[in-house]
DNA sequence: ATAGTTTGCGTAAACGTTTTCACTTACAAT
DNA sequence: ATTGTAAGTGAAAACGTTTACGCAAACTAT
């Protein structure tokens, strides 16, 4: 309605009969100003609808108090719910630092061109720092860009070539817990379903299972529901004796269980299944999925703390590792 | 590594022996400049690492090409996956307009103080416009703030008092489809589980069921998994004859089904269940959930288009309605 | 009373761009 | 040759803040 142009500090100061410096000081906590005039100015500001122009502020302060989050987005057909929780953790923590969150989902398999686009975003630097979630093919190029442009960054997850500023999940330990649980509950024929890149999960699983570790069957499985079903089918053909399975992620596990139920294989009686990530929906499945929980919210929280430290100290900081829990439900 | 301060347009222009105006023109597509010098400048810019300061740009252009998304976040205990898909739709569309997305999850039940904080964000206006997702108690206060501050906005979902700039879901029609399906498949005793605010869903459901509409049982249910279970328990006590149920959202439906299975009530044999929203995980449940699908990605897309129109035309535009589909799976 | 310190405020110079305006030069039309 | 038009460039004025510096007034300590 009030289509009046926004009032500037100069016009506002003139109306009040003070200098623009005084007005500026009324809204900052730096310069010297009497409490009395500050209150008066703040009151008048409300009356006249004066608000400092944010762009001018950003120019002088050389910052817009914004942090960018770059994360892999599979596609809208199969969004990664994983990220929602991390994002909420990040946001809640950023708010404490009075920072704003800007998001850049980027393709899992970005083309050279697309990658340039994202690098540009980074180097144009409309933010104080970035948080990159590992997982996409191009992730490390983004981090390189940040490094070369001297832009503060933090990384969530393991990324090859990056040893600092990272929040890592202790996947190995999580898988260890799963292996140990299967052994302790008397399972005899373990299998692991997941991508071949996830060495640490395999390793931990083997360690946990202990003595019989060499018996573990590895089944290739991507990271989709469909892959889980395929893994079950394959295992039934090649190793029908398998009686417990660790899946590299929850969706995979759900797909696996669904295929098993379809074949009238009982879970957990015939095969016990444990997933990875403990995404929220997992607990609602029937049977409710046991899973290695990643504490995603904490992950986001930790990433922000690391980034803030990097910004403050102007040098890289040590990576941190977030522990995993084994959440036991009906599927194991 | 190169901790050298970033070079400014003035320094850069001096090195090249041209004026700053010319440099500026080389990177914009407005003023007149010969193609030859433009290319030279762009080449040199790469060499010297010159990039226009984004804050100064924003100051002169009075925009930072950023759009803010405000959405209700239940809490990190129960994130709303709903939003992920909308966000991806919004982001993908924004990218086409070369805009950047900023996110502000805000509490479902914000205190007066928190609300002020969000209003401040809005009025300080570090963006070109905002998209508000309806659903939280304070949502309409945020829209009011935008209106009073003359800030372009678009709304996703129905919000009381807001008739323009909105993307609406045709919930009524979706519920109609569910009601009709139940009638057509010979169900006799329908129930609706959901909050009392969602009048349109109830209404559509009744219409769809037709003649016997007055027989429909309404069961109060919030929007959590737990509420779904409670609804089942209550219905069993008060109306054990119910043989088909429309739930106001998927999580509710999943909770309902889980409770039914626990009591050894077969779904869909004894009770057919249809959910609402068709969130991605629903298809993975056992039994896979039938649901009224909201086309969330399109929703986001549409919201952006509306907002861009509002920004361009500098006046409100008509609301649009996104249709629903009934996706039939195993639970009905 | 006097010198020294503190407090409150104003002037003016940044901050790093974009853009208007005016000025050359080049070229086309007479 | 002369005028008119267009193209390319530069000087300087915005854009709306923050802040360094300077100065007067008001305290404090001698």
XYZ file of N, CA, C and O (backbone and C1' of nucleotides) in Angstrom, chain D residues 7-29:
161
model
P 25.907 2.408 -33.297
O 27.434 2.550 -32.890
C 28.424 2.533 -33.905
C 29.793 2.627 -33.242
C 29.918 1.772 -31.979
O 31.205 1.210 -31.979
C 30.335 4.033 -31.454
P 31.611 0.119 -30.933
O 32.509 0.986 -29.957
C 33.827 1.356 -30.412
C 34.418 2.281 -29.394
C 34.589 1.662 -27.997
O 35.978 1.706 -27.706
C 33.645 3.835 -27.878
P 36.539 1.015 -26.416
O 36.541 2.202 -25.377
C 37.524 3.227 -25.534
C 37.155 4.426 -24.710
C 37.245 4.222 -23.204
O 38.529 4.649 -22.784
C 35.458 5.684 -23.894
P 38.964 4.504 -21.267
O 38.472 5.891 -20.668
C 38.933 7.103 -21.250
C 38.392 8.297 -20.473
C 38.553 8.196 -18.960
O 38.893 9.482 -18.467
C 36.273 8.442 -19.487
P 39.418 9.665 -16.998
O 38.548 10.898 -16.464
C 37.763 11.670 -17.380
C 36.859 12.622 -16.611
C 37.100 12.753 -15.115
O 36.635 14.035 -14.718
C 35.072 11.623 -15.468
P 36.618 14.435 -13.178
O 35.144 14.053 -12.725
C 34.036 14.539 -13.491
C 32.733 14.128 -12.824
C 32.751 14.164 -11.296
O 31.431 14.451 -10.884
C 32.245 12.020 -11.944
P 31.137 15.125 -9.502
O 29.602 14.761 -9.285
C 28.722 14.754 -10.408
C 27.720 13.630 -10.265
C 27.138 13.491 -8.853
O 25.765 13.175 -8.975
C 28.075 11.457 -9.495
P 24.791 13.301 -7.726
O 25.331 12.140 -6.763
C 24.411 11.335 -6.085
C 23.949 10.212 -6.977
C 23.432 9.053 -6.127
O 22.106 8.768 -6.474
C 25.254 8.349 -7.531
P 21.075 8.553 -5.300
O 21.205 7.042 -4.852
C 21.333 5.973 -5.760
C 21.942 4.808 -5.037
C 21.870 4.902 -3.514
O 20.665 4.306 -3.085
C 23.968 4.036 -4.294
P 19.748 5.112 -1.987
O 20.425 4.698 -0.603
C 20.446 3.330 -0.262
C 21.402 3.139 0.883
C 21.103 4.019 2.094
O 21.156 3.203 3.238
C 23.350 4.215 1.499
P 20.594 3.693 4.641
O 21.536 2.840 5.614
C 22.696 3.420 6.138
C 23.864 2.495 5.882
C 24.910 2.548 6.979
O 24.744 1.420 7.820
C 25.903 2.899 4.826
P 25.327 1.520 9.302
O 26.906 1.579 9.042
C 27.603 0.376 8.748
C 29.083 0.679 8.703
C 29.722 0.957 10.056
O 30.983 0.315 10.044
C 30.108 2.777 8.612
P 31.799 0.089 11.387
O 32.842 1.292 11.350
C 33.691 1.419 10.211
C 34.538 2.654 10.368
C 34.949 2.994 11.803
O 36.232 3.590 11.744
C 33.860 4.810 10.900
P 37.349 3.091 12.741
O 38.539 4.090 12.382
C 38.908 4.279 11.009
C 39.367 5.714 10.791
C 40.181 6.296 11.936
O 41.179 7.150 11.363
C 38.232 7.593 11.634
P 42.303 7.756 12.277
O 41.798 9.259 12.438
C 41.398 9.999 11.290
C 40.731 11.283 11.723
C 41.393 11.963 12.923
O 41.807 13.253 12.522
C 39.039 11.898 13.157
P 42.634 14.192 13.529
O 41.564 15.335 13.824
C 40.678 15.772 12.784
C 39.609 16.670 13.384
C 40.113 17.521 14.552
O 39.587 18.835 14.407
C 38.243 16.249 15.233
P 40.215 20.047 15.258
O 38.958 20.603 16.053
C 37.682 20.675 15.407
C 36.597 20.652 16.456
C 36.948 21.449 17.723
O 35.914 22.355 18.000
C 36.103 19.322 18.281
P 36.210 23.683 18.859
O 35.045 23.637 19.933
C 33.702 23.666 19.481
C 32.853 22.892 20.454
C 32.793 23.498 21.859
O 31.432 23.687 22.189
C 33.311 21.188 21.970
P 31.061 24.609 23.403
O 30.530 23.578 24.476
C 29.540 22.629 24.064
C 29.503 21.543 25.096
C 29.426 22.044 26.548
O 28.344 21.366 27.153
C 31.169 20.456 26.300
P 27.898 21.731 28.648
O 28.399 20.453 29.443
C 28.135 19.153 28.906
C 28.887 18.156 29.753
C 28.857 18.472 31.253
O 28.576 17.277 31.948
C 31.073 18.196 30.535
P 28.066 17.275 33.421
O 28.656 15.888 33.926
C 29.540 15.924 34.987
C 30.907 15.360 34.549
C 31.780 15.098 35.773
O 31.755 13.694 36.068
C 32.999 16.002 33.925
P 32.316 13.261 37.521
O 33.890 13.419 37.344
C 34.670 12.359 36.776
C 36.104 12.675 37.071
C 36.425 12.800 38.564
O 37.351 11.770 38.907
C 37.355 14.633 37.312
P 37.941 11.572 40.292
O 39.293 12.394 40.151
C 40.115 12.183 39.010
C 41.335 13.096 39.125
C 41.918 13.211 40.527
O 43.339 13.209 40.434
C 41.361 15.355 39.731
